[in-house]
Tab-separated table of C-alpha atoms and ligand atoms in Angstrom:
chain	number	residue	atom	x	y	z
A	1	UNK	CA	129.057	-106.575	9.734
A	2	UNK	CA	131.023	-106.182	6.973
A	3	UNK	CA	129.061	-104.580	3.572
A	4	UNK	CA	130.113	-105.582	0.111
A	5	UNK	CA	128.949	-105.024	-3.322
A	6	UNK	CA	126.026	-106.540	-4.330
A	7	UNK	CA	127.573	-109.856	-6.365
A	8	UNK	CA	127.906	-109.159	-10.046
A	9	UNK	CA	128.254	-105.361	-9.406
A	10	UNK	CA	130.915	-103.712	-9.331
A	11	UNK	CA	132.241	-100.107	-8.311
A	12	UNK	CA	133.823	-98.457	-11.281
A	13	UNK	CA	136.688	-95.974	-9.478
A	14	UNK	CA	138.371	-93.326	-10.580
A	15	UNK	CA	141.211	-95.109	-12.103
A	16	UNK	CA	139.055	-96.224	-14.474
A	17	UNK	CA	136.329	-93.905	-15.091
A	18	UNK	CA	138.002	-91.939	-17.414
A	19	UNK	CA	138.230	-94.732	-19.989
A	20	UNK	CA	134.501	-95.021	-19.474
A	21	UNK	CA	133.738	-91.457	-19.841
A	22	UNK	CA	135.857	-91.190	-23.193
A	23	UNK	CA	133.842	-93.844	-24.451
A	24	UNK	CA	130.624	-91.975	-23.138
A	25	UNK	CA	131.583	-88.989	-24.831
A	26	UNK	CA	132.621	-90.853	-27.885
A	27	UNK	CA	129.419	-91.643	-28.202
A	28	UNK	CA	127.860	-88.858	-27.651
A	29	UNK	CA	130.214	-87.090	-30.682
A	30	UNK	CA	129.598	-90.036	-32.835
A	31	UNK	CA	126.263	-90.773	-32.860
A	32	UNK	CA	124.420	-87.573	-33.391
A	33	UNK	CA	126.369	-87.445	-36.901
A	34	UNK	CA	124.226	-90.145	-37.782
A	35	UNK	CA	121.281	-88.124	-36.721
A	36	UNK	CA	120.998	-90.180	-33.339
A	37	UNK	CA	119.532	-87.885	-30.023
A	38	UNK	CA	120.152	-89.437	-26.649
A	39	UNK	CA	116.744	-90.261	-24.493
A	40	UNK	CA	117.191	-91.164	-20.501
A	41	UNK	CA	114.390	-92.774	-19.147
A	42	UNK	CA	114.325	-94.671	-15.734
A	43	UNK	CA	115.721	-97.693	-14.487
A	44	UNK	CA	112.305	-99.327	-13.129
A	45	UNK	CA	108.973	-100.090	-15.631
A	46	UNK	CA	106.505	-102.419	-14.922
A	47	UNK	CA	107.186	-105.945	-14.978
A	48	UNK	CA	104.351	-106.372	-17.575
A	49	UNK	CA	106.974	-104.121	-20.055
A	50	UNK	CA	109.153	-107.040	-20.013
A	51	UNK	CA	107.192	-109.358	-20.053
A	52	UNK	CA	105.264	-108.777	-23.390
A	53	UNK	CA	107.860	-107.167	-25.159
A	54	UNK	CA	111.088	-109.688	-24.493
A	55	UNK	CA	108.708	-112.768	-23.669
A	56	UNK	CA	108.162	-114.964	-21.562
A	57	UNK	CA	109.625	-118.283	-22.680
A	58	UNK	CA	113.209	-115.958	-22.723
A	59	UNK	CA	115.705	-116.309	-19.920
A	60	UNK	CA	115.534	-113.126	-19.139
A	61	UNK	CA	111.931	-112.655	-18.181
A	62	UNK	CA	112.295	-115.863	-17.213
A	63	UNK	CA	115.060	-116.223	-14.615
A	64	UNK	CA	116.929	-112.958	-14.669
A	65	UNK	CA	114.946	-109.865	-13.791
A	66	UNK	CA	115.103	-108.320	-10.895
A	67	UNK	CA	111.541	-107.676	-9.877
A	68	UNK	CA	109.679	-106.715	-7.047
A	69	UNK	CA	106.124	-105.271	-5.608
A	70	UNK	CA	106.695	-101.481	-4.513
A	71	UNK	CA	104.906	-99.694	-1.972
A	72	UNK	CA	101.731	-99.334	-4.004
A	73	UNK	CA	101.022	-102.849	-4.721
A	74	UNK	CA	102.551	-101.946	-8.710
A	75	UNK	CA	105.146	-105.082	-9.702
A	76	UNK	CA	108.184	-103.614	-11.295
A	77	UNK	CA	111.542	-104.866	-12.820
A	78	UNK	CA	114.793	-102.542	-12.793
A	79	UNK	CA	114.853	-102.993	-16.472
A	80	UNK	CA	117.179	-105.905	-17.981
A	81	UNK	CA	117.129	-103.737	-21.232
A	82	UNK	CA	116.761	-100.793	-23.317
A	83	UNK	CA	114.497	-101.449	-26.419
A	84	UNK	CA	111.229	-102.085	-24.923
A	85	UNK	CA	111.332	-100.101	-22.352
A	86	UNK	CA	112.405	-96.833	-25.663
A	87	UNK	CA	109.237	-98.971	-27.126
A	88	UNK	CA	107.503	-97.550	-24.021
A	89	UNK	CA	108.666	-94.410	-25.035
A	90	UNK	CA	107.867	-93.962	-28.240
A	91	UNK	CA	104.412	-94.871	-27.517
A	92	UNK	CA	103.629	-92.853	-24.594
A	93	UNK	CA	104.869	-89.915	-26.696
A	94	UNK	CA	103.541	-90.736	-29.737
A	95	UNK	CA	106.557	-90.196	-31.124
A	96	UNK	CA	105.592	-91.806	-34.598
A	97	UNK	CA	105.809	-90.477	-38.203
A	98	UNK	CA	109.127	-88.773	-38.287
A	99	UNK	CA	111.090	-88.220	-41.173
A	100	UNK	CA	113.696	-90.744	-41.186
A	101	UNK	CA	112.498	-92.229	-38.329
A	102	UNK	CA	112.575	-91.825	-34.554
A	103	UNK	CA	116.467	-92.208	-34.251
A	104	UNK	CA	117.712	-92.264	-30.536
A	105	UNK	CA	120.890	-93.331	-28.332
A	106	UNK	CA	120.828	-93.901	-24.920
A	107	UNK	CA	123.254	-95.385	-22.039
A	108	UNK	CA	122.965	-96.555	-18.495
A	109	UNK	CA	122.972	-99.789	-15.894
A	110	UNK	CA	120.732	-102.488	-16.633
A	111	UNK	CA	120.087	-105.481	-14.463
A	112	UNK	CA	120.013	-109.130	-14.979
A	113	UNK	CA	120.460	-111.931	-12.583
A	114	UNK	CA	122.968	-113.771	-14.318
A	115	UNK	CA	125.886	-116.038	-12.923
A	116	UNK	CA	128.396	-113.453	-13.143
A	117	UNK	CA	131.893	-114.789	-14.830
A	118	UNK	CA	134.255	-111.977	-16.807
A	119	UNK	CA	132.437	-110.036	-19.090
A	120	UNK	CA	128.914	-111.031	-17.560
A	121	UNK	CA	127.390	-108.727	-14.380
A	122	UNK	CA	124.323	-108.147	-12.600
A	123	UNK	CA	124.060	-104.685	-13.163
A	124	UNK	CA	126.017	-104.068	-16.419
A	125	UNK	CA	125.749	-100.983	-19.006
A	126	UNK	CA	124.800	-100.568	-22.160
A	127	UNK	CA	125.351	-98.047	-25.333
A	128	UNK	CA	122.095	-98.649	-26.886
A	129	UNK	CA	120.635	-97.169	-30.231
A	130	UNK	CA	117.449	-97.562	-31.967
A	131	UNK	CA	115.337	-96.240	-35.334
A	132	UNK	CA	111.814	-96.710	-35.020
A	133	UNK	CA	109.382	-95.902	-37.683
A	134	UNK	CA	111.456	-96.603	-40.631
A	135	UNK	CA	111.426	-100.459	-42.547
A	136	UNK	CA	114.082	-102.784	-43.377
A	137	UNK	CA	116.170	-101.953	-46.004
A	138	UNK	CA	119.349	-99.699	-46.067
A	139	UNK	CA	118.662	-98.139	-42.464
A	140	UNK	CA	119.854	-101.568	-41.163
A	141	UNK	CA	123.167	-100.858	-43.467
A	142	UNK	CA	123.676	-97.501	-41.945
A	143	UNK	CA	122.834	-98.571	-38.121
A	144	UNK	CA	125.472	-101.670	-38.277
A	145	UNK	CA	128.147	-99.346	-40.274
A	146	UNK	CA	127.770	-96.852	-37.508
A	147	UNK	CA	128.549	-99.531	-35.029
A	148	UNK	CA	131.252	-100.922	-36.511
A	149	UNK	CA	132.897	-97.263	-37.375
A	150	UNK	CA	131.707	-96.682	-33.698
A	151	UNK	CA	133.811	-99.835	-32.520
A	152	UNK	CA	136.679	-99.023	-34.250
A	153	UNK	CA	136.786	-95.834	-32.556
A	154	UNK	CA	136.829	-97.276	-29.585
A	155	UNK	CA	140.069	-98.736	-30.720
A	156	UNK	CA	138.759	-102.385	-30.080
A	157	UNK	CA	140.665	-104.776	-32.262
A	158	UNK	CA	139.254	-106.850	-34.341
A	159	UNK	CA	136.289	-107.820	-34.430
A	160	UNK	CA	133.416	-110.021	-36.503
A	161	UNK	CA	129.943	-109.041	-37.938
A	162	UNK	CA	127.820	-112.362	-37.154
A	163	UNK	CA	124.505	-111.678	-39.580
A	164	UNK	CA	121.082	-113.079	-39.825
A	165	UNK	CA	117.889	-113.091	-41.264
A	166	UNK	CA	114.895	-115.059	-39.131
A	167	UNK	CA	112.415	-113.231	-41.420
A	168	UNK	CA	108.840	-112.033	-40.310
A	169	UNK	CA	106.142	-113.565	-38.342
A	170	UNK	CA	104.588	-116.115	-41.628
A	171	UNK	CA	108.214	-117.287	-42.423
A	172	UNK	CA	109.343	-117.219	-39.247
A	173	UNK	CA	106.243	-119.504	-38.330
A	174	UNK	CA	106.918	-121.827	-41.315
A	175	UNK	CA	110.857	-121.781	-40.298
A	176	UNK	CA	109.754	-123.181	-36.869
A	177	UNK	CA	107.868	-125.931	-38.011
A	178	UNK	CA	110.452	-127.580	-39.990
A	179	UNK	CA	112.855	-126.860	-37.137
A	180	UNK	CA	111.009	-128.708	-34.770
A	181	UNK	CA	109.960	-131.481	-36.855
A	182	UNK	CA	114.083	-132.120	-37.405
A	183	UNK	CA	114.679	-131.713	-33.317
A	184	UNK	CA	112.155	-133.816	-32.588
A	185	UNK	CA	113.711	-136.680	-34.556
A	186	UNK	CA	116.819	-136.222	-32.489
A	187	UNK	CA	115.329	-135.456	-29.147
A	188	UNK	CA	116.970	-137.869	-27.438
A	189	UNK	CA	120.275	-136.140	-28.133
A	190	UNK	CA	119.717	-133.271	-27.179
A	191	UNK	CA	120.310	-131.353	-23.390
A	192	UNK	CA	117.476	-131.114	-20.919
A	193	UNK	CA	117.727	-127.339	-21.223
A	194	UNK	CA	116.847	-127.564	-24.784
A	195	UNK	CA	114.095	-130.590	-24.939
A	196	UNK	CA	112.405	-128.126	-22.725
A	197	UNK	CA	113.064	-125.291	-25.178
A	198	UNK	CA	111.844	-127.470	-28.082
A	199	UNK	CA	108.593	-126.863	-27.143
A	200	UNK	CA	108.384	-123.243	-25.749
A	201	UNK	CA	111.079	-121.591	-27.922
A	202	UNK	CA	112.561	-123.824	-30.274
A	203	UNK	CA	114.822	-121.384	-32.179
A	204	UNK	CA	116.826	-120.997	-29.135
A	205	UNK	CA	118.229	-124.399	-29.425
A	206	UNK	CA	120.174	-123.531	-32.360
A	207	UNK	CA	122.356	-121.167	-29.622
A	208	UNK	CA	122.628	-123.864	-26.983
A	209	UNK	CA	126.240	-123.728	-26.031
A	210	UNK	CA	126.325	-127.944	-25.133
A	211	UNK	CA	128.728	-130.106	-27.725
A	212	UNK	CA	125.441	-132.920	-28.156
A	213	UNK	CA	123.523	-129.862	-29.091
A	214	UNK	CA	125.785	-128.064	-31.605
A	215	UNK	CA	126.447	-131.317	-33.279
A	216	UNK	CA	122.653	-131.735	-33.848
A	217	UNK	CA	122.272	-128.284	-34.673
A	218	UNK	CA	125.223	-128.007	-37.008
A	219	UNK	CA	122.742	-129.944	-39.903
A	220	UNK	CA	119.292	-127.982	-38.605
A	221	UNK	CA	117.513	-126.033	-41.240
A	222	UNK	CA	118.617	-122.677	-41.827
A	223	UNK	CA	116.431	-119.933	-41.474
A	224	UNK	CA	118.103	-118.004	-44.536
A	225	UNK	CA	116.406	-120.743	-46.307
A	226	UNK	CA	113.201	-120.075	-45.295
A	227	UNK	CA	112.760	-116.927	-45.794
A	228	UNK	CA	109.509	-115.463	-48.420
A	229	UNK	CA	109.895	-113.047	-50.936
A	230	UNK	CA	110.055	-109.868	-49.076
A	231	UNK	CA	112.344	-110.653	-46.519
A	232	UNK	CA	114.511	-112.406	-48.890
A	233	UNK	CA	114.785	-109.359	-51.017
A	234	UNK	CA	115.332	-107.085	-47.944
A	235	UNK	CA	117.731	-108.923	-46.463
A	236	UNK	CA	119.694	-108.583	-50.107
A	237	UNK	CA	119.036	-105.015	-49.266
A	238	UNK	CA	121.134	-104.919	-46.058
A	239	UNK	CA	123.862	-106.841	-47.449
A	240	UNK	CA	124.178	-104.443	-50.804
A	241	UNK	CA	124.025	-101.592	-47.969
A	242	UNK	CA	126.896	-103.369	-45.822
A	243	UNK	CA	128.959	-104.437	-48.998
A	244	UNK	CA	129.096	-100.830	-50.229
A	245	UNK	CA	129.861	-99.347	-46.863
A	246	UNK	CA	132.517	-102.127	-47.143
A	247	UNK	CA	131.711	-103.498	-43.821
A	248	UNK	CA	132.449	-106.874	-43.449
A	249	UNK	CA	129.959	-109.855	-41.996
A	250	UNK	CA	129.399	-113.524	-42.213
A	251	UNK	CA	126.419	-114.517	-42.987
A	252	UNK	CA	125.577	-116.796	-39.724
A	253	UNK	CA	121.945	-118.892	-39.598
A	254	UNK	CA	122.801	-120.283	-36.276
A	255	UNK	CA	122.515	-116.608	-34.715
A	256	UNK	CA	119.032	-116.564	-33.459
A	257	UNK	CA	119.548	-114.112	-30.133
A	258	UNK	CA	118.250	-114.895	-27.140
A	259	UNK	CA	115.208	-111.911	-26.670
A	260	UNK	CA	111.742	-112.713	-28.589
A	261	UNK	CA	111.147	-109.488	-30.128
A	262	UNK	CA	113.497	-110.461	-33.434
A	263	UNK	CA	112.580	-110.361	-36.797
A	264	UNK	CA	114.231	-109.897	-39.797
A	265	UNK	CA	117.957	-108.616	-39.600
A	266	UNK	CA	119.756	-109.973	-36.871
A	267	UNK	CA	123.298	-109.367	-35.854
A	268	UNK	CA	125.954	-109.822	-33.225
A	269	UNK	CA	129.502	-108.296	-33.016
A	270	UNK	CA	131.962	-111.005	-30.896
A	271	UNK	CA	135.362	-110.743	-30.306
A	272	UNK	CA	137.509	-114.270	-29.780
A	273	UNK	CA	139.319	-111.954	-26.795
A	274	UNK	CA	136.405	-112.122	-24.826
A	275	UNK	CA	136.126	-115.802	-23.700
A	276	UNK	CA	133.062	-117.307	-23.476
A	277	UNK	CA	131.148	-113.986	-23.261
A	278	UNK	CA	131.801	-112.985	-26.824
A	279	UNK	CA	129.233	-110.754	-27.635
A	280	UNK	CA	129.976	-107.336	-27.319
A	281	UNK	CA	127.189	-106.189	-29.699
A	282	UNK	CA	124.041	-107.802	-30.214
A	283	UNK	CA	120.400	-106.308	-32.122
A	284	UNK	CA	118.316	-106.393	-35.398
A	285	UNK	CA	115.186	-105.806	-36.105
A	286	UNK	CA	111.896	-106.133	-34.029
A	287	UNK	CA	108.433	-104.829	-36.280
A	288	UNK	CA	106.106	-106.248	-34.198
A	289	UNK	CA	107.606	-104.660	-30.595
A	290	UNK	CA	106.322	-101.534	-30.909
A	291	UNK	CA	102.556	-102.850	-31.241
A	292	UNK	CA	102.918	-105.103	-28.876
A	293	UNK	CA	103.330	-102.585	-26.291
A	294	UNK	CA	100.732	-100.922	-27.313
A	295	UNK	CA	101.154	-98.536	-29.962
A	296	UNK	CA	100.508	-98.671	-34.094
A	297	UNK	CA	102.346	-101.370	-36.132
A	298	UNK	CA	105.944	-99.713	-36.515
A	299	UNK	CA	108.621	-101.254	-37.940
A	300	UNK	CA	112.347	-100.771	-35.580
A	301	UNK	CA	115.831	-101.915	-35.491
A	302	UNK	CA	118.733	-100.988	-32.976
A	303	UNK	CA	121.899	-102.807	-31.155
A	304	UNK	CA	123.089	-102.326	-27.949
A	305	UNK	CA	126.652	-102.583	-26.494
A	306	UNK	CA	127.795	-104.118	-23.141
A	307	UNK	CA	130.350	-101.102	-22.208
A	308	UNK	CA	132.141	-103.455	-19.632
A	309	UNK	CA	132.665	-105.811	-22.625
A	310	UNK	CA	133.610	-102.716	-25.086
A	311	UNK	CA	136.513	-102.003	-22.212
A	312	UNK	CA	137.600	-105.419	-22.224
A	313	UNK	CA	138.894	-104.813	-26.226
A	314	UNK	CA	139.314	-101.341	-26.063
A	315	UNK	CA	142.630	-100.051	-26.555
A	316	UNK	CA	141.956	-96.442	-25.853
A	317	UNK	CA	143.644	-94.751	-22.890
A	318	UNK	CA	142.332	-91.560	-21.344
A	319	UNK	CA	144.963	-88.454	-21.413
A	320	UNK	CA	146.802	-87.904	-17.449
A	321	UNK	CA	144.753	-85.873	-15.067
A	322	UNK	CA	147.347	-83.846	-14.088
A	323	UNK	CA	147.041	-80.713	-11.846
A	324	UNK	CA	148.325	-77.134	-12.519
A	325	UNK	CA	149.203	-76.018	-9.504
A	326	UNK	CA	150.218	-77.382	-5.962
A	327	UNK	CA	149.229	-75.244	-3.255
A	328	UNK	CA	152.695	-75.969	-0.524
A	329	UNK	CA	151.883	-74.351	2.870
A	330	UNK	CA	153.839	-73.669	6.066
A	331	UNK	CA	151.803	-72.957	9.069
A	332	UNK	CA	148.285	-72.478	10.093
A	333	UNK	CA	147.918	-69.210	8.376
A	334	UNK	CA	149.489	-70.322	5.362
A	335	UNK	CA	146.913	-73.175	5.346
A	336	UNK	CA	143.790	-71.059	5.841
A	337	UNK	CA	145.222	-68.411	3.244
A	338	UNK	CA	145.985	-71.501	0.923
A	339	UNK	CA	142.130	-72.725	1.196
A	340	UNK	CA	140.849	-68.970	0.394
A	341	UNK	CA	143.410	-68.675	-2.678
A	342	UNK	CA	143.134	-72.444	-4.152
A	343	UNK	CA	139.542	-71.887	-3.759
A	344	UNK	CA	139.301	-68.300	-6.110
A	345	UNK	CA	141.776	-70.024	-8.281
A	346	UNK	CA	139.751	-73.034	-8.777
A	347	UNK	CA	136.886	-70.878	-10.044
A	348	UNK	CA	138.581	-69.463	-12.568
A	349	UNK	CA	139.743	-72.318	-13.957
A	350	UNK	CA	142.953	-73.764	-12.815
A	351	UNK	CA	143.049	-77.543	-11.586
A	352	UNK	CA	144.942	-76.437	-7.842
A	353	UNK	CA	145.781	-79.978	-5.345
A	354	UNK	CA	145.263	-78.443	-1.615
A	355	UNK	CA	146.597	-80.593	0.918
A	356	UNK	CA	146.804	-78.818	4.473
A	357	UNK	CA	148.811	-81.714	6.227
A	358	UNK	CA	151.157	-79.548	8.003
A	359	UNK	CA	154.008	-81.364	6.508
A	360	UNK	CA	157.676	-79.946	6.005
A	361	UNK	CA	158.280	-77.966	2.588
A	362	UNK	CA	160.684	-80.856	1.361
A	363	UNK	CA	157.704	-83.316	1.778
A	364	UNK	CA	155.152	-80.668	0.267
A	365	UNK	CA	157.574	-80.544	-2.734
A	366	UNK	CA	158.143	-84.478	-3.321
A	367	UNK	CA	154.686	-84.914	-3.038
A	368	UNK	CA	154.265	-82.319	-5.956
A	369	UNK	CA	156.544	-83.976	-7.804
A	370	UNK	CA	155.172	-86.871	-7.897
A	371	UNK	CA	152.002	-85.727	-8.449
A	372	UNK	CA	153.539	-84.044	-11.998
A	373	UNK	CA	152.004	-81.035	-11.630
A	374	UNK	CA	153.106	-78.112	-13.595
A	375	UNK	CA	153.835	-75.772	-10.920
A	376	UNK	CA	154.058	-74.887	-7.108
A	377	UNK	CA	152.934	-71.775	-5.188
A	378	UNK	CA	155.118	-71.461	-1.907
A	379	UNK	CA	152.842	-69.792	1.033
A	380	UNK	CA	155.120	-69.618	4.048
A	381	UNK	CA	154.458	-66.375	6.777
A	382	UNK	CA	156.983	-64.329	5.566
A	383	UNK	CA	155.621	-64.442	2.013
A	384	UNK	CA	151.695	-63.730	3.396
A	385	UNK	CA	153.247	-60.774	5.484
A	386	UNK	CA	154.282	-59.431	2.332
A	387	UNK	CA	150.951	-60.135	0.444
A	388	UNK	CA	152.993	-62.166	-1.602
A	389	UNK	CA	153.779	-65.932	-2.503
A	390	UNK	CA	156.759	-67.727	-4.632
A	391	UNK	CA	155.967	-70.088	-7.515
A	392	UNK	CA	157.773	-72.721	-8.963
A	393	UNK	CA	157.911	-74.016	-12.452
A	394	UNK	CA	158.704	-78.514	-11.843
A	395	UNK	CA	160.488	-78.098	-15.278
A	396	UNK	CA	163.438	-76.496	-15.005
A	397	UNK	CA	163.289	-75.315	-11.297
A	398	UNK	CA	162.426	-71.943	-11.995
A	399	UNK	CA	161.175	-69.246	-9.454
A	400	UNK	CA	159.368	-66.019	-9.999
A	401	UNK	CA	157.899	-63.797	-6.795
A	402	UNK	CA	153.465	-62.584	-7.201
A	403	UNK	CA	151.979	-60.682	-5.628
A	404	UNK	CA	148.723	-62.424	-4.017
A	405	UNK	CA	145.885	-59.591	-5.086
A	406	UNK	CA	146.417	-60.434	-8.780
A	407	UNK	CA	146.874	-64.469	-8.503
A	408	UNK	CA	143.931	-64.861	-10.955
A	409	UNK	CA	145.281	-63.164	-13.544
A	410	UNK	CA	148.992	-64.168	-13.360
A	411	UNK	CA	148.989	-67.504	-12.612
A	412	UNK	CA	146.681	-68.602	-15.490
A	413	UNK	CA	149.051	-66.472	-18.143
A	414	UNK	CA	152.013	-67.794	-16.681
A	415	UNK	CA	150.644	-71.961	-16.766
A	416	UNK	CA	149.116	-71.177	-20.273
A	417	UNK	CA	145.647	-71.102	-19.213
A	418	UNK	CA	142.912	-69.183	-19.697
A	419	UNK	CA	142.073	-66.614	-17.689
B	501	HAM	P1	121.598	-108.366	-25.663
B	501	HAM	O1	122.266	-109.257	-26.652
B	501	HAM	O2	120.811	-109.034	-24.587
B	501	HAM	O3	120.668	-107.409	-26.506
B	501	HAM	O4	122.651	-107.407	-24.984
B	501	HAM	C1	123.474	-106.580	-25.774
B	501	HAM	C2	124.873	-106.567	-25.209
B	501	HAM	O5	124.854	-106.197	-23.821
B	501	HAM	C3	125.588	-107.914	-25.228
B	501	HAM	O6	126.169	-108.165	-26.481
B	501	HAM	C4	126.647	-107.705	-24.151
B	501	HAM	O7	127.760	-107.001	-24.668
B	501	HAM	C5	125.922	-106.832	-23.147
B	501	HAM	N1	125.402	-107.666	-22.044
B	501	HAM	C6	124.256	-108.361	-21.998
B	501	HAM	N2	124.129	-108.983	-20.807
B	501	HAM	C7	125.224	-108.691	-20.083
B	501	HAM	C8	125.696	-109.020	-18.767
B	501	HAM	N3	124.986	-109.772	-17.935
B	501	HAM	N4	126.887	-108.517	-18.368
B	501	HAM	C9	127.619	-107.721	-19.186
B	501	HAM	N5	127.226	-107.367	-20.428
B	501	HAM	C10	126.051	-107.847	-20.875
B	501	HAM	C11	119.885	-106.435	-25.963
B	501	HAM	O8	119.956	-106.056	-24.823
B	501	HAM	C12	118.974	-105.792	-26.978
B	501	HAM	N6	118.136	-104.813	-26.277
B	501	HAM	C13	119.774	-105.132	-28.089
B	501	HAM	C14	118.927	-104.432	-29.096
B	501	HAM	C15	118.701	-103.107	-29.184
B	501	HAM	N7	118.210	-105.013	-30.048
B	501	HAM	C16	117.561	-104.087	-30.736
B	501	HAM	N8	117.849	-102.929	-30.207
């Protein structure tokens, strides 16, 4: 039997893991200047998470997660996303009343059993951030100017702001009532997908990808035009906020997001290099999550980014790994003295490539070159019998004789190292 990934995940190899870790750390440098601390929590929560906090009419509770009855009876779901499970969180610790807010980072796989295409996975990661505890207003502002900066650290092109309001619960409620009344006079245009939708989630319509939809949809009610006094005003807030951080955004009302929790501020960053998956950003605000799952009314926003998608743009290339030394050895007792040296050298700090092949010196030294490493240490028996060994400098050619007691402290002076 031959094994292969699971569909729609994917080994990330060494070749490419250091773009992914300079990214990682990126974020970890970046964030915390905002006054973001990273959280890890676990990949599996109970299904009932999910299920209250995304919802159930959404495609992701209800076709995508990956959910299944352990040992004990419990159902759980490798979580398809980060903010309610952090809701979870936040609760359990009773994390609430901080100054500023509860203001966290976090990254890691999450699952969803999508049809994979490029830019869309099974198990796919994230770089997600959330306040919680703090309302509306310029917090928003600072969260999506720290993405953006954050993007265009990441050296990912350009890129566009998509941003919403779908205001709270009453307008929000009022919003979908016109909506539906103007579907319903066009039902008969519309894709079975969405006639289904038009009862159990009718703002996802608006985000239906089919041409008879997005003509319909193209003369739907806004929800910017729907919104009541204070989420009109806040949303002003946010854009003030945006405009003075000089962070640009067009104001989309067809940009409803495709996870329940929403209110308010909404917001998506897309990228016309990414195809059909465009997204490489999506979040806003969700006030009513956090009680929901159980804890006091709080009012939240966060985004998350699809790394995968964040490579796709990202211009950003991680420095050569290149060795110090190469460790070229002739004979067995060579080799073994090679394996006790490269091992003491390691320790202290030098990157050393060990490679007891038995192969001729020539081959030993091509190999090196190749490799660009900095330097070669020669171990042949004549050199051990004199408790010494003879190191090469690639550039230039050079040769210098060392004694093999004091290896630690001459080789890292003579590569520039610290000892
Ligand atoms: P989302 O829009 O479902 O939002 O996902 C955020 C990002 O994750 C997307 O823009 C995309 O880059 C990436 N992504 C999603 N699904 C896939 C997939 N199947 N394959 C590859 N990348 C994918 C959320 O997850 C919300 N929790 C964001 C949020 C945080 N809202 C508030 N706080």
């Amino acid at each position: 039997m031959k094994f292969q990934a699971i569909r729609g995940m994917k080994d990330i190899l060494p070749e490419e893991t250091g773009q992914w870790r300079m990214v990682e750390d990126l974020a970890r440098e970046f964030f915390p200047r905002f006054g973001f601390h990273e959280v890890r929590s676990p990949i599996l929560e109970k299904t009932e998470l999910f299920i209250r906090g995304i919802g159930e009419t959404t495609d992701v509770v209800e076709k995508e997660m990956y959910t299944f009855t352990d040992r004990s009876g419990d159902s759980l779901t490798m979580r398809p996303e980060a903010t309610a499970q952090l809701c979870r969180v936040y609760v359990e610790h009773k994390l609430y009343n901080q100054p500023g807010g509860w203001k966290v980072f976090t990254m890691g796989p999450m699952f969803r059993h999508e049809r994979p295409q490029k830019g869309r996975f099974r198990q796919f990661h994230q770089i997600d951030a959330e306040v919680m505890g703090v309302d509306e207003g310029l917090v928003d502002a600072e969260l999506i100017g720290m993405l953006v900066a954050f993007l265009e650290a990441c050296q990912v092109g350009r890129v566009t702001v998509r941003l919403n309001s779908l205001g709270c619960k009453e307008c929000r409620l009022a919003y979908r009532e016109k909506l539906v009344a103007f579907l319903k006079e066009r039902e008969e245009g519309l894709c079975d997908e969405c006639r289904r939708r038009l009862e159990l989630n009718p703002l996802r319509v608006l985000d239906c990808k089919q041409p008879s939809c997005q003509a319909i949809v193209k003369d739907a009610p806004s929800s910017a035009d729907h919104l009541c006094g204070k989420c009109e005003s806040a949303f002003e807030l946010v854009r003030r906020g945006l405009d003075s951080l000089k962070v640009e955004y067009n104001l989309d009302n067809r940009l409803v997001r495709g996870l329940d929790y929403y209110v308010g501020t909404t917001f998506e960053v897309v990228s016309d290099k990414l195809g059909g998956q465009d997204a490489v950003c999506g979040g806003g605000r969700y006030d009513d999550l956090i009680e929901e799952v159980g804890g006091p009314p709080q009012a939240a926003t966060g985004f998350a980014i699809g790394i995968e998608r964040l490579l796709l743009l990202s211009d950003l290339e991680p420095p050569p790994e290149e060795a110090d030394l190469f460790m070229a050895m002739l004979g067995d007792q060579a080799e073994e003295m090679g394996l006790k040296i490269s091992h003491r050298l390691r320790l202290g700090g030098l990157k050393v490539v060990l490679e007891a092949e038995g192969k001729s010196l020539k081959a030993q030294l091509r190999r090196a070159g190749k490799m660009g490493v900095r330097a070669v240490l020669i171990l042949g028996p004549e050199e051990i019998k004199a408790g010494q060994a003879v190191l090469k400098i690639m550039e230039g050619g050079e040769q210098q004789t060392l004694d093999l007691d004091s290896l630690n402290q001459t080789l890292p002076r003579i590569l520039h190292k610290k000892a």
